[in-house]
Every structure is written in C-alpha cells, then in structure tokens.
mmCIF file of C-alpha atoms and ligand atoms in Angstrom:
data_model
loop_
_atom_site.group_PDB
_atom_site.id
_atom_site.type_symbol
_atom_site.label_atom_id
_atom_site.label_comp_id
_atom_site.label_asym_id
_atom_site.label_seq_id
_atom_site.Cartn_x
_atom_site.Cartn_y
_atom_site.Cartn_z
ATOM 1 C CA MET U 22 81.564 125.636 66.333
ATOM 2 C CA ALA U 23 83.557 128.204 68.309
ATOM 3 C CA LYS U 24 86.337 126.800 70.418
ATOM 4 C CA GLN U 25 85.561 127.221 74.102
ATOM 5 C CA PRO U 26 88.394 128.590 76.239
ATOM 6 C CA LYS U 27 89.686 125.955 78.585
ATOM 7 C CA GLU U 28 88.886 126.375 82.226
ATOM 8 C CA LEU U 29 90.222 125.303 85.616
ATOM 9 C CA THR U 30 88.144 122.132 85.414
ATOM 10 C CA ASP U 31 90.006 121.160 82.218
ATOM 11 C CA LEU U 32 93.335 121.955 83.845
ATOM 12 C CA PHE U 33 92.353 119.762 86.804
ATOM 13 C CA HIS U 34 91.461 116.887 84.470
ATOM 14 C CA GLU U 35 94.685 117.233 82.437
ATOM 15 C CA THR U 36 96.855 117.333 85.578
ATOM 16 C CA LEU U 37 95.013 114.329 86.978
ATOM 17 C CA LYS U 38 95.955 112.430 83.802
ATOM 18 C CA ASP U 39 99.557 113.572 84.284
ATOM 19 C CA ILE U 40 99.877 112.226 87.838
ATOM 20 C CA TYR U 41 97.954 109.055 86.916
ATOM 21 C CA TYR U 42 100.559 108.289 84.266
ATOM 22 C CA ALA U 43 103.346 109.236 86.697
ATOM 23 C CA GLU U 44 102.046 106.925 89.445
ATOM 24 C CA LYS U 45 101.880 103.987 87.016
ATOM 25 C CA GLN U 46 105.486 104.584 85.976
ATOM 26 C CA ILE U 47 106.523 104.860 89.634
ATOM 27 C CA LEU U 48 104.736 101.582 90.390
ATOM 28 C CA ARG U 49 106.884 99.927 87.735
ATOM 29 C CA ALA U 50 110.114 101.619 88.843
ATOM 30 C CA LEU U 51 109.934 100.934 92.593
ATOM 31 C CA PRO U 52 110.642 97.162 92.448
ATOM 32 C CA ARG U 53 113.758 97.900 90.385
ATOM 33 C CA MET U 54 114.855 100.481 92.927
ATOM 34 C CA ALA U 55 114.207 98.020 95.761
ATOM 35 C CA LYS U 56 116.243 95.378 93.965
ATOM 36 C CA ASN U 57 119.194 97.736 93.516
ATOM 37 C CA ALA U 58 119.152 99.201 97.028
ATOM 38 C CA GLN U 59 121.951 97.831 99.159
ATOM 39 C CA SER U 60 120.589 98.936 102.521
ATOM 40 C CA GLU U 61 117.842 96.731 103.932
ATOM 41 C CA GLU U 62 116.006 99.780 105.304
ATOM 42 C CA LEU U 63 115.992 101.465 101.918
ATOM 43 C CA ARG U 64 114.789 98.300 100.213
ATOM 44 C CA GLN U 65 111.947 98.025 102.727
ATOM 45 C CA ALA U 66 111.035 101.697 102.255
ATOM 46 C CA PHE U 67 110.664 101.134 98.504
ATOM 47 C CA GLU U 68 108.605 97.984 98.989
ATOM 48 C CA GLN U 69 106.297 99.709 101.441
ATOM 49 C CA HIS U 70 105.902 102.664 99.110
ATOM 50 C CA ARG U 71 105.130 100.328 96.249
ATOM 51 C CA SER U 72 102.053 99.040 98.053
ATOM 52 C CA GLU U 73 101.102 102.586 99.049
ATOM 53 C CA THR U 74 101.373 103.563 95.398
ATOM 54 C CA GLU U 75 98.789 100.920 94.490
ATOM 55 C CA GLY U 76 96.405 102.580 96.939
ATOM 56 C CA GLN U 77 97.228 105.999 95.488
ATOM 57 C CA ILE U 78 96.273 104.803 92.012
ATOM 58 C CA GLU U 79 92.976 103.545 93.437
ATOM 59 C CA ARG U 80 92.352 106.983 94.949
ATOM 60 C CA LEU U 81 92.997 108.554 91.562
ATOM 61 C CA ASP U 82 90.516 106.117 90.002
ATOM 62 C CA LYS U 83 87.938 107.463 92.491
ATOM 63 C CA VAL U 84 88.792 111.076 91.676
ATOM 64 C CA PHE U 85 88.291 110.404 87.949
ATOM 65 C CA ASP U 86 84.976 108.826 88.838
ATOM 66 C CA LEU U 87 83.972 111.858 90.913
ATOM 67 C CA ILE U 88 84.449 114.150 87.906
ATOM 68 C CA GLY U 89 82.683 111.708 85.595
ATOM 69 C CA LYS U 90 85.764 110.842 83.552
ATOM 70 C CA ALA U 91 87.375 107.542 82.661
ATOM 71 C CA PRO U 92 90.746 106.996 84.387
ATOM 72 C CA ARG U 93 93.364 107.652 81.762
ATOM 73 C CA GLY U 94 96.981 108.775 81.810
ATOM 74 C CA LYS U 95 98.810 111.246 79.639
ATOM 75 C CA THR U 96 102.576 111.017 79.190
ATOM 76 C CA CYS U 97 104.368 112.991 81.879
ATOM 77 C CA ASP U 98 107.765 113.933 80.470
ATOM 78 C CA ALA U 99 108.950 115.039 83.894
ATOM 79 C CA ILE U 100 108.542 111.611 85.527
ATOM 80 C CA VAL U 101 109.947 109.853 82.464
ATOM 81 C CA GLY U 102 113.054 112.021 82.868
ATOM 82 C CA ILE U 103 113.354 111.542 86.616
ATOM 83 C CA ILE U 104 113.022 107.747 86.287
ATOM 84 C CA GLU U 105 115.535 107.787 83.444
ATOM 85 C CA GLU U 106 118.016 109.578 85.709
ATOM 86 C CA CYS U 107 117.375 106.980 88.379
ATOM 87 C CA LYS U 108 118.159 104.137 85.931
ATOM 88 C CA GLU U 109 121.307 105.959 84.905
ATOM 89 C CA VAL U 110 122.565 106.296 88.473
ATOM 90 C CA MET U 111 121.765 102.617 89.157
ATOM 91 C CA GLU U 112 123.854 101.583 86.140
ATOM 92 C CA ASP U 113 126.681 104.053 86.621
ATOM 93 C CA PHE U 114 127.083 103.446 90.354
ATOM 94 C CA SER U 115 126.455 99.716 90.380
ATOM 95 C CA GLY U 116 128.807 98.166 92.927
ATOM 96 C CA SER U 117 129.733 101.558 94.377
ATOM 97 C CA ALA U 118 129.327 102.496 98.044
ATOM 98 C CA ALA U 119 127.573 105.656 96.792
ATOM 99 C CA LEU U 120 124.844 103.676 94.967
ATOM 100 C CA ASP U 121 122.236 103.997 97.713
ATOM 101 C CA ALA U 122 122.870 107.744 98.050
ATOM 102 C CA GLY U 123 122.217 108.065 94.309
ATOM 103 C CA ILE U 124 119.019 105.974 94.395
ATOM 104 C CA LEU U 125 117.822 107.925 97.441
ATOM 105 C CA ALA U 126 118.355 111.243 95.691
ATOM 106 C CA ALA U 127 116.456 110.011 92.639
ATOM 107 C CA ALA U 128 113.622 108.710 94.831
ATOM 108 C CA GLN U 129 113.357 112.073 96.560
ATOM 109 C CA ALA U 130 113.117 113.797 93.183
ATOM 110 C CA VAL U 131 110.156 111.496 92.444
ATOM 111 C CA GLU U 132 108.468 112.325 95.763
ATOM 112 C CA HIS U 133 109.028 116.050 95.295
ATOM 113 C CA TYR U 134 107.382 115.931 91.885
ATOM 114 C CA GLU U 135 104.418 114.095 93.384
ATOM 115 C CA ILE U 136 104.165 116.495 96.327
ATOM 116 C CA SER U 137 104.065 119.396 93.886
ATOM 117 C CA ARG U 138 101.354 117.777 91.771
ATOM 118 C CA TYR U 139 99.151 116.604 94.647
ATOM 119 C CA GLY U 140 99.436 119.974 96.393
ATOM 120 C CA THR U 141 98.234 121.741 93.260
ATOM 121 C CA LEU U 142 95.486 119.216 92.541
ATOM 122 C CA ARG U 143 94.188 119.379 96.114
ATOM 123 C CA THR U 144 94.002 123.198 95.940
ATOM 124 C CA TRP U 145 92.229 123.117 92.586
ATOM 125 C CA ALA U 146 89.770 120.480 93.829
ATOM 126 C CA GLN U 147 88.928 122.784 96.750
ATOM 127 C CA GLN U 148 88.488 125.731 94.393
ATOM 128 C CA LEU U 149 86.224 123.641 92.178
ATOM 129 C CA GLY U 150 84.115 122.584 95.166
ATOM 130 C CA LEU U 151 85.169 118.948 94.799
ATOM 131 C CA GLU U 152 85.471 118.245 98.502
ATOM 132 C CA GLU U 153 85.641 114.455 98.325
ATOM 133 C CA ALA U 154 88.308 114.637 95.625
ATOM 134 C CA ALA U 155 90.247 117.192 97.689
ATOM 135 C CA ASP U 156 90.146 114.813 100.641
ATOM 136 C CA LEU U 157 91.436 111.854 98.587
ATOM 137 C CA LEU U 158 94.231 113.973 97.089
ATOM 138 C CA SER U 159 95.110 115.236 100.541
ATOM 139 C CA GLN U 160 95.507 111.675 101.852
ATOM 140 C CA THR U 161 97.973 110.865 99.088
ATOM 141 C CA LEU U 162 99.790 114.178 99.557
ATOM 142 C CA GLU U 163 100.408 113.273 103.195
ATOM 143 C CA GLU U 164 101.644 109.799 102.218
ATOM 144 C CA GLU U 165 104.123 111.303 99.746
ATOM 145 C CA LYS U 166 105.339 113.767 102.398
ATOM 146 C CA ARG U 167 105.824 110.952 104.900
ATOM 147 C CA THR U 168 107.763 108.966 102.316
ATOM 148 C CA ASP U 169 109.949 111.973 101.558
ATOM 149 C CA ALA U 170 110.617 112.470 105.273
ATOM 150 C CA LEU U 171 111.530 108.793 105.671
ATOM 151 C CA LEU U 172 113.918 109.011 102.708
ATOM 152 C CA SER U 173 115.484 112.149 104.208
ATOM 153 C CA LYS U 174 116.005 110.315 107.463
ATOM 154 C CA LEU U 175 117.664 107.399 105.675
ATOM 155 C CA ALA U 176 119.762 109.772 103.567
ATOM 156 C CA THR U 177 121.159 111.717 106.493
ATOM 157 C CA GLY U 178 121.760 108.501 108.381
ATOM 158 C CA GLN U 179 123.824 105.563 107.316
ATOM 159 C CA VAL U 180 123.554 105.890 103.562
ATOM 160 C CA ASN U 181 125.510 109.113 103.172
ATOM 161 C CA ALA U 182 127.926 108.028 105.862
ATOM 162 C CA LYS U 183 128.706 104.920 103.823
ATOM 163 C CA ALA U 184 129.100 106.866 100.597
ATOM 164 C CA ALA U 185 131.685 109.231 102.070
HETATM 165 FE FE1 LIG O 8 102.701 108.337 94.560
HETATM 166 FE FE1 LIG O 9 103.992 115.897 84.492
HETATM 167 FE FE1 LIG O 10 105.443 108.582 96.120
#
C-alpha cells in the first residue's frame, strides 16, 4: 500500500494533540505556580486561569469530536521545557523578592506558546472549513490573550517594582 502524503487535515490533528497535551500539563502546573506566588493578585490570576484551562480542555474535546477523532495528547517538548524552566525559577528564587517576577515571566512564556498554537489552529480550521472548531479555538485564543494581558499588567505593576 502506497504511503499517502500527509495533508493539512493531518497537521491540524497532530497540532491539536500537541496543545491538548500542553493544556493538561498547564492544568497540573498552575496550582504549583499559585502556591509559590507571593502576590495575592498573581495567585488569584493563576487560580482563575486554572478554571479557565479546564474549560479550554473541554473545548478541545469538542474539536476532536468535530473531526471524528478521540481526544488524545502527544508529548509537546516545548511546554515540557517551559514548565521545567518555571520549576527551576521557583526553586532557585524561593524566598527572593524577584520570585514573582520569575514566575510571571515563565507564565507569559506559557501563554505565548498557547497563543501561537491557537492562532495557527484557528486559521487551519477556517481553511479546512471547520467553522465550529474555528469558533471554539477562537474563544480559547481570546482567553489566552486576556490572561497574557493581565500578566503583563501585573508584571509592569507591583511585581517588578518589588523585585528591583
Ligand atoms: Fe490554555
Ligand atoms: Fe508543542
Ligand atoms: Fe493559558
């Protein structure tokens, strides 16, 4: 049997598995980040985003369903690395006034990865004529952007001031 060249629909499915895995890792990492955050605002931001992340995973479940595939993740080395860096900064800067600045920076790296993935997936869903999937991915994309903006606001506010 000749091997069929992979198409955009396969790329969409593979990337969906990538972000599904990433979201599950993020869901596990956020409570740790909340626990380590010194600022009450930052802790709350992580807790709120944890519950949003649960909803994002549910949206991904629906997208898998829309393409007739079982929801399944595939190891995303990028998110593993970003979360690893976050753990490192939490250990290395434990007790330091710069701890929150470090956790914030790591959290923004997470959001930027997600924004990149969801932007791509939304565009591909549109190209593939998967309108409902594109809409679901768009909702999550906006949530990630809002989270990033909130983190930016916290970063330029008290957190960096304290670290200096
Ligand atoms: Fe997310
Ligand atoms: Fe990845
Ligand atoms: Fe996020």
